[in-house]
């Protein structure tokens, strides 16, 4: 046999062996990858916590109240249609004005000098105490300190 033919024969056998070994290794690697990516199902149990009755009222009920909303007729506030529509939407606001958490009513003046009636229903006791506290002595002390 010639040396060149022998060399080509060895190259062919080595190439076949490498090809066979690579196919075998690739197959085992694919199986390993499949095993790694199989989803594992883990069952979680959740502990049910009892919600106190005081917190069961929704935020919507606290803001909107439980009374039905009364429809109002549209009023003419300005000549601009867009502004008029916006003002009518605002005027027909459906917030709860009956609780201590209600927004400020512009129907009454902010300060008349007389003590303001304070409805503290729905407020936590600590907040109600702070809101209804008489601050006149504190304000006198602050004013006296400023005069010095």
PDB file of C-alpha atoms in Angstrom:
ATOM      1  CA  UNK A   1       0.000   0.000   0.000  1.00  0.00           C
ATOM      2  CA  UNK A   2       1.166   3.409  -0.731  1.00  0.00           C
ATOM      3  CA  UNK A   3       1.707   5.874   2.074  1.00  0.00           C
ATOM      4  CA  UNK A   4      -0.803   8.368   0.686  1.00  0.00           C
ATOM      5  CA  UNK A   5      -3.560   5.752   0.461  1.00  0.00           C
ATOM      6  CA  UNK A   6      -2.763   4.557   3.999  1.00  0.00           C
ATOM      7  CA  UNK A   7      -2.941   8.140   5.295  1.00  0.00           C
ATOM      8  CA  UNK A   8      -6.332   8.697   3.624  1.00  0.00           C
ATOM      9  CA  UNK A   9      -7.643   5.433   5.089  1.00  0.00           C
ATOM     10  CA  UNK A  10      -6.549   6.454   8.615  1.00  0.00           C
ATOM     11  CA  UNK A  11      -8.151   9.879   8.121  1.00  0.00           C
ATOM     12  CA  UNK A  12     -11.432   8.259   7.067  1.00  0.00           C
ATOM     13  CA  UNK A  13     -11.491   5.853  10.064  1.00  0.00           C
ATOM     14  CA  UNK A  14     -10.618   8.650  12.529  1.00  0.00           C
ATOM     15  CA  UNK A  15     -13.303  10.902  11.004  1.00  0.00           C
ATOM     16  CA  UNK A  16     -15.925   8.123  11.353  1.00  0.00           C
ATOM     17  CA  UNK A  17     -14.908   7.437  14.964  1.00  0.00           C
ATOM     18  CA  UNK A  18     -15.033  11.143  15.875  1.00  0.00           C
ATOM     19  CA  UNK A  19     -18.393  11.497  14.145  1.00  0.00           C
ATOM     20  CA  UNK A  20     -19.764   8.473  16.051  1.00  0.00           C
ATOM     21  CA  UNK A  21     -18.395   9.721  19.385  1.00  0.00           C
ATOM     22  CA  UNK A  22     -19.761  13.245  18.818  1.00  0.00           C
ATOM     23  CA  UNK A  23     -23.244  11.921  17.975  1.00  0.00           C
ATOM     24  CA  UNK A  24     -23.251   9.832  21.129  1.00  0.00           C
ATOM     25  CA  UNK A  25     -22.116  12.790  23.300  1.00  0.00           C
ATOM     26  CA  UNK A  26     -24.580  15.197  21.698  1.00  0.00           C
ATOM     27  CA  UNK A  27     -27.408  12.750  22.342  1.00  0.00           C
ATOM     28  CA  UNK A  28     -26.531  12.444  26.056  1.00  0.00           C
ATOM     29  CA  UNK A  29     -26.185  16.237  26.355  1.00  0.00           C
ATOM     30  CA  UNK A  30     -29.628  16.748  24.811  1.00  0.00           C
ATOM     31  CA  UNK A  31     -31.146  14.262  27.257  1.00  0.00           C
ATOM     32  CA  UNK A  32     -29.483  16.085  30.152  1.00  0.00           C
ATOM     33  CA  UNK A  33     -30.804  19.424  28.920  1.00  0.00           C
ATOM     34  CA  UNK A  34     -34.325  18.030  28.566  1.00  0.00           C
ATOM     35  CA  UNK A  35     -34.182  16.753  32.127  1.00  0.00           C
ATOM     36  CA  UNK A  36     -33.010  20.151  33.400  1.00  0.00           C
ATOM     37  CA  UNK A  37     -35.790  22.066  31.665  1.00  0.00           C
ATOM     38  CA  UNK A  38     -38.641  19.785  32.689  1.00  0.00           C
ATOM     39  CA  UNK A  39     -40.987  21.854  34.824  1.00  0.00           C
ATOM     40  CA  UNK A  40     -41.296  20.682  38.362  1.00  0.00           C
ATOM     41  CA  UNK A  41     -44.698  21.184  39.897  1.00  0.00           C
ATOM     42  CA  UNK A  42     -44.668  22.314  43.490  1.00  0.00           C
ATOM     43  CA  UNK A  43     -47.951  22.586  45.313  1.00  0.00           C
ATOM     44  CA  UNK A  44     -48.211  25.506  47.699  1.00  0.00           C
ATOM     45  CA  UNK A  45     -50.774  25.732  50.429  1.00  0.00           C
ATOM     46  CA  UNK A  46     -52.062  29.140  51.457  1.00  0.00           C
ATOM     47  CA  UNK A  47     -53.083  30.033  54.946  1.00  0.00           C
ATOM     48  CA  UNK A  48     -56.464  31.745  55.034  1.00  0.00           C
ATOM     49  CA  UNK A  49     -56.473  34.766  57.304  1.00  0.00           C
ATOM     50  CA  UNK A  50     -59.750  35.960  58.781  1.00  0.00           C
ATOM     51  CA  UNK A  51     -60.441  39.596  57.893  1.00  0.00           C
ATOM     52  CA  UNK A  52     -61.944  41.675  60.714  1.00  0.00           C
ATOM     53  CA  UNK A  53     -65.418  43.083  60.078  1.00  0.00           C
ATOM     54  CA  UNK A  54     -64.160  46.650  60.528  1.00  0.00           C
ATOM     55  CA  UNK A  55     -61.896  46.366  57.487  1.00  0.00           C
ATOM     56  CA  UNK A  56     -64.382  44.575  55.255  1.00  0.00           C
ATOM     57  CA  UNK A  57     -65.977  47.831  54.144  1.00  0.00           C
ATOM     58  CA  UNK A  58     -64.459  48.767  50.867  1.00  0.00           C
ATOM     59  CA  UNK A  59     -62.655  51.981  50.107  1.00  0.00           C
ATOM     60  CA  UNK A  60     -65.363  52.792  47.592  1.00  0.00           C
ATOM     61  CA  UNK A  61     -68.028  52.646  50.322  1.00  0.00           C
ATOM     62  CA  UNK A  62     -65.953  54.888  52.576  1.00  0.00           C
ATOM     63  CA  UNK A  63     -65.498  57.498  49.862  1.00  0.00           C
ATOM     64  CA  UNK A  64     -68.791  57.212  48.030  1.00  0.00           C
ATOM     65  CA  UNK A  65     -71.075  56.288  50.929  1.00  0.00           C
ATOM     66  CA  UNK A  66     -73.911  53.809  50.740  1.00  0.00           C
ATOM     67  CA  UNK A  67     -76.656  56.199  49.645  1.00  0.00           C
ATOM     68  CA  UNK A  68     -77.643  56.160  45.973  1.00  0.00           C
ATOM     69  CA  UNK A  69     -76.305  58.989  43.808  1.00  0.00           C
ATOM     70  CA  UNK A  70     -78.930  61.604  42.934  1.00  0.00           C
ATOM     71  CA  UNK A  71     -78.855  62.755  39.314  1.00  0.00           C
ATOM     72  CA  UNK A  72     -78.520  66.524  38.910  1.00  0.00           C
ATOM     73  CA  UNK A  73     -79.489  68.713  35.984  1.00  0.00           C
ATOM     74  CA  UNK A  74     -76.740  70.382  33.971  1.00  0.00           C
ATOM     75  CA  UNK A  75     -76.055  74.011  34.833  1.00  0.00           C
ATOM     76  CA  UNK A  76     -74.556  76.718  32.684  1.00  0.00           C
ATOM     77  CA  UNK A  77     -71.353  77.923  34.399  1.00  0.00           C
ATOM     78  CA  UNK A  78     -69.463  79.514  31.505  1.00  0.00           C
ATOM     79  CA  UNK A  79     -69.601  80.153  27.779  1.00  0.00           C
ATOM     80  CA  UNK A  80     -66.870  77.614  26.989  1.00  0.00           C
ATOM     81  CA  UNK A  81     -68.540  74.234  26.323  1.00  0.00           C
ATOM     82  CA  UNK A  82     -65.528  72.167  27.394  1.00  0.00           C
ATOM     83  CA  UNK A  83     -65.114  74.097  30.640  1.00  0.00           C
ATOM     84  CA  UNK A  84     -68.856  73.952  31.239  1.00  0.00           C
ATOM     85  CA  UNK A  85     -68.861  70.146  30.817  1.00  0.00           C
ATOM     86  CA  UNK A  86     -65.916  69.818  33.194  1.00  0.00           C
ATOM     87  CA  UNK A  87     -67.563  72.045  35.806  1.00  0.00           C
ATOM     88  CA  UNK A  88     -70.809  70.090  35.528  1.00  0.00           C
ATOM     89  CA  UNK A  89     -68.890  66.832  36.066  1.00  0.00           C
ATOM     90  CA  UNK A  90     -67.259  68.350  39.130  1.00  0.00           C
ATOM     91  CA  UNK A  91     -70.589  69.720  40.408  1.00  0.00           C
ATOM     92  CA  UNK A  92     -72.155  66.285  40.040  1.00  0.00           C
ATOM     93  CA  UNK A  93     -69.333  64.763  42.085  1.00  0.00           C
ATOM     94  CA  UNK A  94     -70.425  61.663  43.910  1.00  0.00           C
ATOM     95  CA  UNK A  95     -68.168  61.701  46.951  1.00  0.00           C
ATOM     96  CA  UNK A  96     -69.472  60.942  50.402  1.00  0.00           C
ATOM     97  CA  UNK A  97     -70.063  64.250  52.154  1.00  0.00           C
ATOM     98  CA  UNK A  98     -71.614  62.685  55.269  1.00  0.00           C
ATOM     99  CA  UNK A  99     -68.533  61.295  57.032  1.00  0.00           C
ATOM    100  CA  UNK A 100     -65.593  62.888  58.813  1.00  0.00           C
ATOM    101  CA  UNK A 101     -63.419  61.844  55.869  1.00  0.00           C
ATOM    102  CA  UNK A 102     -65.410  64.017  53.441  1.00  0.00           C
ATOM    103  CA  UNK A 103     -63.686  66.664  51.369  1.00  0.00           C
ATOM    104  CA  UNK A 104     -64.132  70.335  52.251  1.00  0.00           C
ATOM    105  CA  UNK A 105     -67.503  71.790  51.348  1.00  0.00           C
ATOM    106  CA  UNK A 106     -67.253  75.161  49.633  1.00  0.00           C
ATOM    107  CA  UNK A 107     -70.850  75.938  50.563  1.00  0.00           C
ATOM    108  CA  UNK A 108     -69.671  77.012  54.035  1.00  0.00           C
ATOM    109  CA  UNK A 109     -66.903  79.536  54.707  1.00  0.00           C
ATOM    110  CA  UNK A 110     -63.585  78.159  55.936  1.00  0.00           C
ATOM    111  CA  UNK A 111     -63.176  80.383  58.972  1.00  0.00           C
ATOM    112  CA  UNK A 112     -65.882  82.427  60.645  1.00  0.00           C
ATOM    113  CA  UNK A 113     -64.168  82.761  64.009  1.00  0.00           C
ATOM    114  CA  UNK A 114     -66.683  80.424  65.604  1.00  0.00           C
ATOM    115  CA  UNK A 115     -65.647  76.893  66.457  1.00  0.00           C
ATOM    116  CA  UNK A 116     -66.388  74.556  63.593  1.00  0.00           C
ATOM    117  CA  UNK A 117     -68.701  71.607  64.229  1.00  0.00           C
ATOM    118  CA  UNK A 118     -66.690  68.444  63.774  1.00  0.00           C
ATOM    119  CA  UNK A 119     -68.247  65.127  62.850  1.00  0.00           C
ATOM    120  CA  UNK A 120     -65.748  62.429  63.794  1.00  0.00           C
ATOM    121  CA  UNK A 121     -67.798  59.405  62.808  1.00  0.00           C
ATOM    122  CA  UNK A 122     -65.706  56.959  60.894  1.00  0.00           C
ATOM    123  CA  UNK A 123     -62.405  58.336  62.182  1.00  0.00           C
ATOM    124  CA  UNK A 124     -60.120  56.332  64.429  1.00  0.00           C
ATOM    125  CA  UNK A 125     -60.292  57.555  68.027  1.00  0.00           C
ATOM    126  CA  UNK A 126     -56.697  58.826  68.071  1.00  0.00           C
ATOM    127  CA  UNK A 127     -57.310  60.948  64.957  1.00  0.00           C
ATOM    128  CA  UNK A 128     -60.645  62.219  66.292  1.00  0.00           C
ATOM    129  CA  UNK A 129     -58.951  63.337  69.533  1.00  0.00           C
ATOM    130  CA  UNK A 130     -56.329  65.311  67.601  1.00  0.00           C
ATOM    131  CA  UNK A 131     -58.906  66.892  65.294  1.00  0.00           C
ATOM    132  CA  UNK A 132     -61.284  67.946  68.083  1.00  0.00           C
ATOM    133  CA  UNK A 133     -58.617  69.099  70.540  1.00  0.00           C
ATOM    134  CA  UNK A 134     -58.715  72.736  71.696  1.00  0.00           C
ATOM    135  CA  UNK A 135     -55.526  74.310  70.385  1.00  0.00           C
ATOM    136  CA  UNK A 136     -56.218  77.853  71.663  1.00  0.00           C
ATOM    137  CA  UNK A 137     -53.784  77.568  74.619  1.00  0.00           C
ATOM    138  CA  UNK A 138     -51.073  76.227  72.304  1.00  0.00           C
ATOM    139  CA  UNK A 139     -51.575  79.085  69.833  1.00  0.00           C
ATOM    140  CA  UNK A 140     -51.428  81.656  72.665  1.00  0.00           C
ATOM    141  CA  UNK A 141     -48.125  80.185  73.839  1.00  0.00           C
ATOM    142  CA  UNK A 142     -46.718  80.288  70.287  1.00  0.00           C
ATOM    143  CA  UNK A 143     -47.803  83.912  69.820  1.00  0.00           C
ATOM    144  CA  UNK A 144     -46.322  84.846  73.183  1.00  0.00           C
ATOM    145  CA  UNK A 145     -43.009  83.236  72.208  1.00  0.00           C
ATOM    146  CA  UNK A 146     -42.971  85.112  68.890  1.00  0.00           C
ATOM    147  CA  UNK A 147     -43.426  88.458  70.682  1.00  0.00           C
ATOM    148  CA  UNK A 148     -40.266  87.987  72.740  1.00  0.00           C
TER     149      UNK A 148
END
